[in-house]
PDB file of C-alpha atoms and ligand atoms in Angstrom:
ATOM      1  CA  MET J   1       0.000   0.000   0.000  1.00  0.00           C
ATOM      2  CA  PRO J   2       1.406   3.430  -0.909  1.00  0.00           C
ATOM      3  CA  GLU J   3       2.520   5.746   1.904  1.00  0.00           C
ATOM      4  CA  TYR J   4       0.056   8.526   1.045  1.00  0.00           C
ATOM      5  CA  GLU J   5      -3.465   8.474  -0.372  1.00  0.00           C
ATOM      6  CA  LEU J   6      -5.091  11.579  -1.804  1.00  0.00           C
ATOM      7  CA  TYR J   7      -8.844  11.963  -2.168  1.00  0.00           C
ATOM      8  CA  CYS J   8      -9.066  14.034  -5.337  1.00  0.00           C
ATOM      9  CA  PHE J   9     -10.511  14.510  -8.830  1.00  0.00           C
ATOM     10  CA  ALA J  10      -8.962  15.791 -12.046  1.00  0.00           C
ATOM     11  CA  GLN J  11     -11.048  18.964 -12.473  1.00  0.00           C
ATOM     12  CA  SER J  12     -10.091  20.400  -9.063  1.00  0.00           C
ATOM     13  CA  GLY J  13      -7.251  22.905  -8.814  1.00  0.00           C
ATOM     14  CA  ASN J  14      -7.524  22.707  -5.029  1.00  0.00           C
ATOM     15  CA  CYS J  15      -6.724  18.988  -5.316  1.00  0.00           C
ATOM     16  CA  TYR J  16      -4.056  19.671  -7.939  1.00  0.00           C
ATOM     17  CA  ARG J  17      -1.952  21.623  -5.434  1.00  0.00           C
ATOM     18  CA  ALA J  18      -1.667  18.535  -3.228  1.00  0.00           C
ATOM     19  CA  ALA J  19      -1.288  16.025  -6.092  1.00  0.00           C
ATOM     20  CA  LEU J  20       1.415  18.132  -7.732  1.00  0.00           C
ATOM     21  CA  MET J  21       3.318  18.492  -4.463  1.00  0.00           C
ATOM     22  CA  LEU J  22       3.212  14.706  -3.888  1.00  0.00           C
ATOM     23  CA  ASN J  23       4.641  14.179  -7.358  1.00  0.00           C
ATOM     24  CA  LEU J  24       7.259  16.934  -7.072  1.00  0.00           C
ATOM     25  CA  ILE J  25       8.646  15.487  -3.832  1.00  0.00           C
ATOM     26  CA  GLY J  26       8.686  11.976  -5.349  1.00  0.00           C
ATOM     27  CA  ALA J  27       6.275  10.606  -2.720  1.00  0.00           C
ATOM     28  CA  ASP J  28       4.867   7.098  -2.832  1.00  0.00           C
ATOM     29  CA  TRP J  29       1.173   7.964  -3.294  1.00  0.00           C
ATOM     30  CA  LYS J  30      -2.007   7.056  -5.051  1.00  0.00           C
ATOM     31  CA  PRO J  31      -5.142   9.044  -5.853  1.00  0.00           C
ATOM     32  CA  LEU J  32      -8.537   7.982  -4.491  1.00  0.00           C
ATOM     33  CA  PHE J  33     -11.234   9.240  -6.836  1.00  0.00           C
ATOM     34  CA  VAL J  34     -13.866  11.560  -5.336  1.00  0.00           C
ATOM     35  CA  ASP J  35     -17.007  11.592  -7.477  1.00  0.00           C
ATOM     36  CA  PHE J  36     -17.591  15.301  -6.842  1.00  0.00           C
ATOM     37  CA  PHE J  37     -19.962  15.846  -9.775  1.00  0.00           C
ATOM     38  CA  LYS J  38     -22.241  13.084  -8.486  1.00  0.00           C
ATOM     39  CA  GLY J  39     -22.344  14.748  -5.042  1.00  0.00           C
ATOM     40  CA  GLN J  40     -19.980  12.469  -3.077  1.00  0.00           C
ATOM     41  CA  THR J  41     -18.623  15.340  -0.932  1.00  0.00           C
ATOM     42  CA  ARG J  42     -22.178  16.141   0.195  1.00  0.00           C
ATOM     43  CA  THR J  43     -22.974  12.633   1.467  1.00  0.00           C
ATOM     44  CA  PRO J  44     -23.155  11.895   5.223  1.00  0.00           C
ATOM     45  CA  GLU J  45     -20.551   9.125   4.709  1.00  0.00           C
ATOM     46  CA  TYR J  46     -18.022  11.554   3.206  1.00  0.00           C
ATOM     47  CA  ARG J  47     -18.681  14.197   5.868  1.00  0.00           C
ATOM     48  CA  GLY J  48     -18.674  11.638   8.657  1.00  0.00           C
ATOM     49  CA  GLU J  49     -15.672   9.526   7.673  1.00  0.00           C
ATOM     50  CA  ILE J  50     -13.518  11.566   5.308  1.00  0.00           C
ATOM     51  CA  ASN J  51     -13.928  15.314   5.817  1.00  0.00           C
ATOM     52  CA  GLU J  52     -16.428  17.087   8.034  1.00  0.00           C
ATOM     53  CA  MET J  53     -15.952  20.210   5.854  1.00  0.00           C
ATOM     54  CA  GLY J  54     -17.271  18.300   2.830  1.00  0.00           C
ATOM     55  CA  GLU J  55     -14.315  19.222   0.607  1.00  0.00           C
ATOM     56  CA  ALA J  56     -11.563  17.635  -1.459  1.00  0.00           C
ATOM     57  CA  PRO J  57      -8.552  17.328  -1.304  1.00  0.00           C
ATOM     58  CA  VAL J  58      -7.992  15.094   1.719  1.00  0.00           C
ATOM     59  CA  LEU J  59      -4.583  13.565   2.386  1.00  0.00           C
ATOM     60  CA  ALA J  60      -4.565  10.250   4.267  1.00  0.00           C
ATOM     61  CA  HIS J  61      -1.277   9.434   5.961  1.00  0.00           C
ATOM     62  CA  ASN J  62      -0.800   6.903   8.768  1.00  0.00           C
ATOM     63  CA  ASN J  63      -3.762   7.625  11.048  1.00  0.00           C
ATOM     64  CA  LYS J  64      -4.179  11.215   9.944  1.00  0.00           C
ATOM     65  CA  LYS J  65      -6.613  12.722   7.492  1.00  0.00           C
ATOM     66  CA  LEU J  66      -5.484  16.222   6.552  1.00  0.00           C
ATOM     67  CA  THR J  67      -7.624  18.756   4.721  1.00  0.00           C
ATOM     68  CA  GLN J  68      -7.115  22.267   3.281  1.00  0.00           C
ATOM     69  CA  SER J  69      -4.517  22.244   0.511  1.00  0.00           C
ATOM     70  CA  GLY J  70      -2.370  24.853   2.294  1.00  0.00           C
ATOM     71  CA  VAL J  71      -2.146  22.618   5.370  1.00  0.00           C
ATOM     72  CA  ILE J  72      -1.337  19.607   3.176  1.00  0.00           C
ATOM     73  CA  LEU J  73       1.433  21.527   1.380  1.00  0.00           C
ATOM     74  CA  ASN J  74       2.917  22.583   4.688  1.00  0.00           C
ATOM     75  CA  TYR J  75       2.801  19.028   6.068  1.00  0.00           C
ATOM     76  CA  LEU J  76       4.435  17.528   2.976  1.00  0.00           C
ATOM     77  CA  ALA J  77       7.118  20.235   2.828  1.00  0.00           C
ATOM     78  CA  LYS J  78       8.034  19.637   6.474  1.00  0.00           C
ATOM     79  CA  ARG J  79       8.098  15.845   6.110  1.00  0.00           C
ATOM     80  CA  SER J  80      10.113  15.830   2.891  1.00  0.00           C
ATOM     81  CA  GLY J  81      12.313  18.884   3.493  1.00  0.00           C
ATOM     82  CA  GLN J  82      11.454  20.021  -0.063  1.00  0.00           C
ATOM     83  CA  PHE J  83       9.840  23.294  -1.184  1.00  0.00           C
ATOM     84  CA  LEU J  84      10.270  24.575   2.353  1.00  0.00           C
ATOM     85  CA  PRO J  85      10.555  28.304   2.781  1.00  0.00           C
ATOM     86  CA  PHE J  86      13.897  29.106   4.437  1.00  0.00           C
ATOM     87  CA  GLY J  87      13.761  30.611   7.938  1.00  0.00           C
ATOM     88  CA  GLU J  88      10.964  32.353   9.810  1.00  0.00           C
ATOM     89  CA  ASP J  89      10.671  35.368   7.503  1.00  0.00           C
ATOM     90  CA  GLN J  90      10.221  33.168   4.412  1.00  0.00           C
ATOM     91  CA  GLU J  91       7.830  30.871   6.279  1.00  0.00           C
ATOM     92  CA  LEU J  92       5.597  33.832   7.074  1.00  0.00           C
ATOM     93  CA  GLU J  93       5.980  35.120   3.524  1.00  0.00           C
ATOM     94  CA  ALA J  94       4.942  31.728   2.075  1.00  0.00           C
ATOM     95  CA  LEU J  95       1.909  31.599   4.346  1.00  0.00           C
ATOM     96  CA  ARG J  96       1.013  35.131   3.306  1.00  0.00           C
ATOM     97  CA  TRP J  97       1.047  34.248  -0.423  1.00  0.00           C
ATOM     98  CA  ILE J  98      -0.744  30.915   0.127  1.00  0.00           C
ATOM     99  CA  ILE J  99      -3.607  32.640   1.934  1.00  0.00           C
ATOM    100  CA  TYR J 100      -3.781  35.343  -0.756  1.00  0.00           C
ATOM    101  CA  ASP J 101      -3.750  32.642  -3.435  1.00  0.00           C
ATOM    102  CA  ASN J 102      -6.464  30.521  -1.737  1.00  0.00           C
ATOM    103  CA  GLN J 103      -8.744  33.472  -1.189  1.00  0.00           C
ATOM    104  CA  LYS J 104      -8.108  35.866  -4.040  1.00  0.00           C
ATOM    105  CA  VAL J 105      -6.346  34.177  -6.960  1.00  0.00           C
ATOM    106  CA  ASN J 106      -7.410  30.541  -7.290  1.00  0.00           C
ATOM    107  CA  GLY J 107     -10.247  31.335  -4.871  1.00  0.00           C
ATOM    108  CA  PHE J 108     -11.919  33.266  -7.723  1.00  0.00           C
ATOM    109  CA  LEU J 109     -10.591  31.272 -10.682  1.00  0.00           C
ATOM    110  CA  GLY J 110     -12.033  27.952  -9.444  1.00  0.00           C
ATOM    111  CA  PRO J 111     -15.615  29.150  -8.877  1.00  0.00           C
ATOM    112  CA  TYR J 112     -15.481  31.255 -12.088  1.00  0.00           C
ATOM    113  CA  ARG J 113     -14.612  28.208 -14.179  1.00  0.00           C
ATOM    114  CA  PHE J 114     -17.248  26.138 -12.366  1.00  0.00           C
ATOM    115  CA  LEU J 115     -20.006  28.742 -12.708  1.00  0.00           C
ATOM    116  CA  LYS J 116     -19.209  29.672 -16.306  1.00  0.00           C
ATOM    117  CA  THR J 117     -21.773  27.220 -17.633  1.00  0.00           C
ATOM    118  CA  LEU J 118     -24.498  28.188 -15.119  1.00  0.00           C
ATOM    119  CA  ALA J 119     -24.120  31.773 -13.986  1.00  0.00           C
ATOM    120  CA  ARG J 120     -25.736  35.000 -15.059  1.00  0.00           C
ATOM    121  CA  PRO J 121     -23.444  37.452 -16.940  1.00  0.00           C
ATOM    122  CA  ALA J 122     -23.383  39.954 -14.041  1.00  0.00           C
ATOM    123  CA  VAL J 123     -22.016  37.335 -11.661  1.00  0.00           C
ATOM    124  CA  LEU J 124     -19.310  36.347 -14.109  1.00  0.00           C
ATOM    125  CA  ALA J 125     -18.414  39.999 -14.746  1.00  0.00           C
ATOM    126  CA  PHE J 126     -17.954  40.525 -11.005  1.00  0.00           C
ATOM    127  CA  PHE J 127     -15.676  37.485 -10.694  1.00  0.00           C
ATOM    128  CA  LYS J 128     -13.741  38.423 -13.826  1.00  0.00           C
ATOM    129  CA  GLY J 129     -13.054  41.895 -12.449  1.00  0.00           C
ATOM    130  CA  ARG J 130     -11.627  40.408  -9.253  1.00  0.00           C
ATOM    131  CA  ILE J 131      -9.634  37.811 -11.206  1.00  0.00           C
ATOM    132  CA  ASP J 132      -8.046  40.439 -13.491  1.00  0.00           C
ATOM    133  CA  GLY J 133      -7.044  42.615 -10.546  1.00  0.00           C
ATOM    134  CA  ASN J 134      -5.672  39.755  -8.461  1.00  0.00           C
ATOM    135  CA  LEU J 135      -3.746  38.147 -11.319  1.00  0.00           C
ATOM    136  CA  ALA J 136      -2.230  41.561 -12.057  1.00  0.00           C
ATOM    137  CA  ILE J 137      -0.895  41.621  -8.476  1.00  0.00           C
ATOM    138  CA  ILE J 138       0.678  38.180  -8.965  1.00  0.00           C
ATOM    139  CA  ASN J 139       2.045  39.217 -12.366  1.00  0.00           C
ATOM    140  CA  LYS J 140       3.711  42.265 -10.824  1.00  0.00           C
ATOM    141  CA  ARG J 141       5.142  40.142  -8.019  1.00  0.00           C
ATOM    142  CA  LEU J 142       6.637  37.645 -10.501  1.00  0.00           C
ATOM    143  CA  ASP J 143       7.969  40.276 -12.893  1.00  0.00           C
ATOM    144  CA  GLY J 144      11.771  40.076 -12.601  1.00  0.00           C
ATOM    145  CA  ARG J 145      11.566  37.191 -10.097  1.00  0.00           C
ATOM    146  CA  GLN J 146      12.069  33.480 -10.666  1.00  0.00           C
ATOM    147  CA  TYR J 147       9.553  32.372  -8.035  1.00  0.00           C
ATOM    148  CA  LEU J 148       7.138  33.963  -5.581  1.00  0.00           C
ATOM    149  CA  ILE J 149       9.648  33.980  -2.723  1.00  0.00           C
ATOM    150  CA  GLY J 150      13.342  34.178  -3.497  1.00  0.00           C
ATOM    151  CA  ASP J 151      15.020  32.236  -6.283  1.00  0.00           C
ATOM    152  CA  LYS J 152      13.794  28.748  -5.354  1.00  0.00           C
ATOM    153  CA  PRO J 153      10.283  27.302  -5.659  1.00  0.00           C
ATOM    154  CA  THR J 154       8.411  26.878  -2.365  1.00  0.00           C
ATOM    155  CA  ILE J 155       4.981  25.662  -1.330  1.00  0.00           C
ATOM    156  CA  ALA J 156       3.681  29.150  -2.174  1.00  0.00           C
ATOM    157  CA  ASP J 157       4.468  28.434  -5.862  1.00  0.00           C
ATOM    158  CA  VAL J 158       2.876  24.981  -5.660  1.00  0.00           C
ATOM    159  CA  SER J 159      -0.243  26.556  -4.158  1.00  0.00           C
ATOM    160  CA  LEU J 160      -0.445  29.160  -6.912  1.00  0.00           C
ATOM    161  CA  CYS J 161      -0.447  26.409  -9.565  1.00  0.00           C
ATOM    162  CA  GLY J 162      -3.987  25.403  -8.427  1.00  0.00           C
ATOM    163  CA  TYR J 163      -6.167  26.368 -11.417  1.00  0.00           C
ATOM    164  CA  LEU J 164      -3.545  28.009 -13.605  1.00  0.00           C
ATOM    165  CA  TYR J 165      -2.761  25.081 -15.933  1.00  0.00           C
ATOM    166  CA  TYR J 166      -6.370  24.281 -16.891  1.00  0.00           C
ATOM    167  CA  PRO J 167      -7.133  24.987 -20.574  1.00  0.00           C
ATOM    168  CA  ALA J 168      -7.831  28.592 -21.596  1.00  0.00           C
ATOM    169  CA  GLU J 169     -11.067  27.422 -23.299  1.00  0.00           C
ATOM    170  CA  GLU J 170     -12.470  26.406 -19.913  1.00  0.00           C
ATOM    171  CA  PHE J 171     -12.067  29.976 -18.599  1.00  0.00           C
ATOM    172  CA  GLY J 172     -12.656  31.838 -21.831  1.00  0.00           C
ATOM    173  CA  PHE J 173      -9.388  33.766 -21.317  1.00  0.00           C
ATOM    174  CA  ASP J 174      -5.702  32.913 -21.484  1.00  0.00           C
ATOM    175  CA  ILE J 175      -3.913  33.610 -18.198  1.00  0.00           C
ATOM    176  CA  ALA J 176      -0.390  32.975 -19.529  1.00  0.00           C
ATOM    177  CA  LYS J 177      -0.923  35.270 -22.511  1.00  0.00           C
ATOM    178  CA  ASP J 178      -2.688  38.064 -20.610  1.00  0.00           C
ATOM    179  CA  HIS J 179      -0.095  38.050 -17.797  1.00  0.00           C
ATOM    180  CA  PRO J 180       3.350  37.383 -19.317  1.00  0.00           C
ATOM    181  CA  ALA J 181       5.291  37.136 -16.029  1.00  0.00           C
ATOM    182  CA  ILE J 182       2.799  34.500 -14.842  1.00  0.00           C
ATOM    183  CA  GLY J 183       3.167  32.758 -18.236  1.00  0.00           C
ATOM    184  CA  ALA J 184       6.965  32.620 -17.867  1.00  0.00           C
ATOM    185  CA  TRP J 185       6.656  31.339 -14.284  1.00  0.00           C
ATOM    186  CA  LEU J 186       4.179  28.618 -15.398  1.00  0.00           C
ATOM    187  CA  THR J 187       6.724  27.481 -17.988  1.00  0.00           C
ATOM    188  CA  ARG J 188       9.469  27.418 -15.314  1.00  0.00           C
ATOM    189  CA  MET J 189       7.329  25.373 -12.918  1.00  0.00           C
ATOM    190  CA  LYS J 190       6.717  22.843 -15.717  1.00  0.00           C
ATOM    191  CA  THR J 191      10.433  22.029 -15.842  1.00  0.00           C
ATOM    192  CA  LEU J 192      10.506  20.791 -12.207  1.00  0.00           C
ATOM    193  CA  PRO J 193      11.053  17.014 -12.038  1.00  0.00           C
ATOM    194  CA  GLY J 194       7.705  15.377 -11.270  1.00  0.00           C
ATOM    195  CA  TRP J 195       5.547  18.159 -12.773  1.00  0.00           C
ATOM    196  CA  LYS J 196       2.427  16.899 -14.519  1.00  0.00           C
ATOM    197  CA  HIS J 197      -0.701  18.525 -15.895  1.00  0.00           C
ATOM    198  CA  PRO J 198      -3.740  18.109 -13.584  1.00  0.00           C
ATOM    199  CA  TYR J 199      -5.587  15.998 -16.162  1.00  0.00           C
ATOM    200  CA  ASP J 200      -2.619  13.600 -16.300  1.00  0.00           C
ATOM    201  CA  LEU J 201      -2.088  13.489 -12.541  1.00  0.00           C
ATOM    202  CA  MET J 202      -5.547  12.894 -11.050  1.00  0.00           C
ATOM    203  CA  PRO J 203      -8.452  10.611 -11.983  1.00  0.00           C
ATOM    204  CA  GLY J 204     -11.769  11.670 -13.514  1.00  0.00           C
ATOM    205  CA  HIS J 205     -10.921  13.331 -16.840  1.00  0.00           C
ATOM    206  CA  PRO J 206     -12.665  13.316 -19.246  1.00  0.00           C
ATOM    207  CA  LEU J 207     -15.883  13.407 -17.250  1.00  0.00           C
ATOM    208  CA  ALA J 208     -17.938  10.247 -17.540  1.00  0.00           C
ATOM    209  CA  GLY J 209     -21.494  10.918 -18.749  1.00  0.00           C
TER     210      GLY J 209
HETATM  211  N1  GSH L 301      -9.619  25.936   0.715  1.00  0.00           N
HETATM  212  C1  GSH L 301      -9.853  24.551   0.346  1.00  0.00           C
HETATM  213  C2  GSH L 301     -10.851  24.522  -0.789  1.00  0.00           C
HETATM  214  C3  GSH L 301     -11.295  23.112  -1.109  1.00  0.00           C
HETATM  215  C4  GSH L 301     -12.510  23.098  -2.011  1.00  0.00           C
HETATM  216  O1  GSH L 301     -13.292  24.058  -2.077  1.00  0.00           O
HETATM  217  N2  GSH L 301     -12.656  21.993  -2.737  1.00  0.00           N
HETATM  218  C5  GSH L 301     -13.823  21.843  -3.575  1.00  0.00           C
HETATM  219  C6  GSH L 301     -13.481  20.990  -4.786  1.00  0.00           C
HETATM  220  S1  GSH L 301     -12.520  21.942  -5.940  1.00  0.00           S
HETATM  221  C7  GSH L 301     -14.873  21.114  -2.800  1.00  0.00           C
HETATM  222  O2  GSH L 301     -14.634  20.009  -2.358  1.00  0.00           O
HETATM  223  N3  GSH L 301     -16.034  21.732  -2.662  1.00  0.00           N
HETATM  224  C8  GSH L 301     -17.147  21.109  -2.006  1.00  0.00           C
HETATM  225  C9  GSH L 301     -18.116  22.138  -1.528  1.00  0.00           C
HETATM  226  O3  GSH L 301     -17.759  23.320  -1.412  1.00  0.00           O
HETATM  227  O4  GSH L 301     -19.225  21.735  -1.227  1.00  0.00           O
HETATM  228  C10 GSH L 301      -8.516  23.908  -0.073  1.00  0.00           C
HETATM  229  O5  GSH L 301      -7.641  24.630  -0.525  1.00  0.00           O
HETATM  230  O6  GSH L 301      -8.362  22.690   0.121  1.00  0.00           O
END
């Protein structure tokens, strides 16, 4: 049995952060498919036995079940010694960018992509306005820098990957093209040993009917 198990599904950028990190650190892991689109995260079994918050990803390790991708990244970085921010100042800086990413960057991109097929134009316009502004902040931060914090990738970079590799057609805009410093950083992240596209790393794509 592999050391780590990750409850996840291919369409989730929140799950992708954890799956990508497991692959980047060369962990012995396997994905456990969460049938999100059939409502598995809303079942009493899932909420009772897997995650009371009703979310994916969930990392199972020994007797622990860890949730929240930022917590999972932190746990894996500490256990593996890889992608760790260096020293207290960088640790705080990584946490700062992970929270900003979760709330403002991928925190808007994920719901935007999900709602695109259902939502009214005014809702999408609101989200798009926030997305443009928040991606511009990330683009400025990455302009002239190799990675978010210093010249080595940390868990803050892994977090930021969340929804950024999904196809431009799914958003209706091209993040790498519209924000060139983010585009260059995405290309750099792709060269890390173990990098894989979310649809190649997690189960559930293409969606079964
Ligand atoms: N902040 C959480 C977000 C997790 C999350 O929202 N996951 C989605 C799937 S992409 C989910 O399971 N949503 C279920 C729901 O909100 O009911 C993280 O980073 O792990």
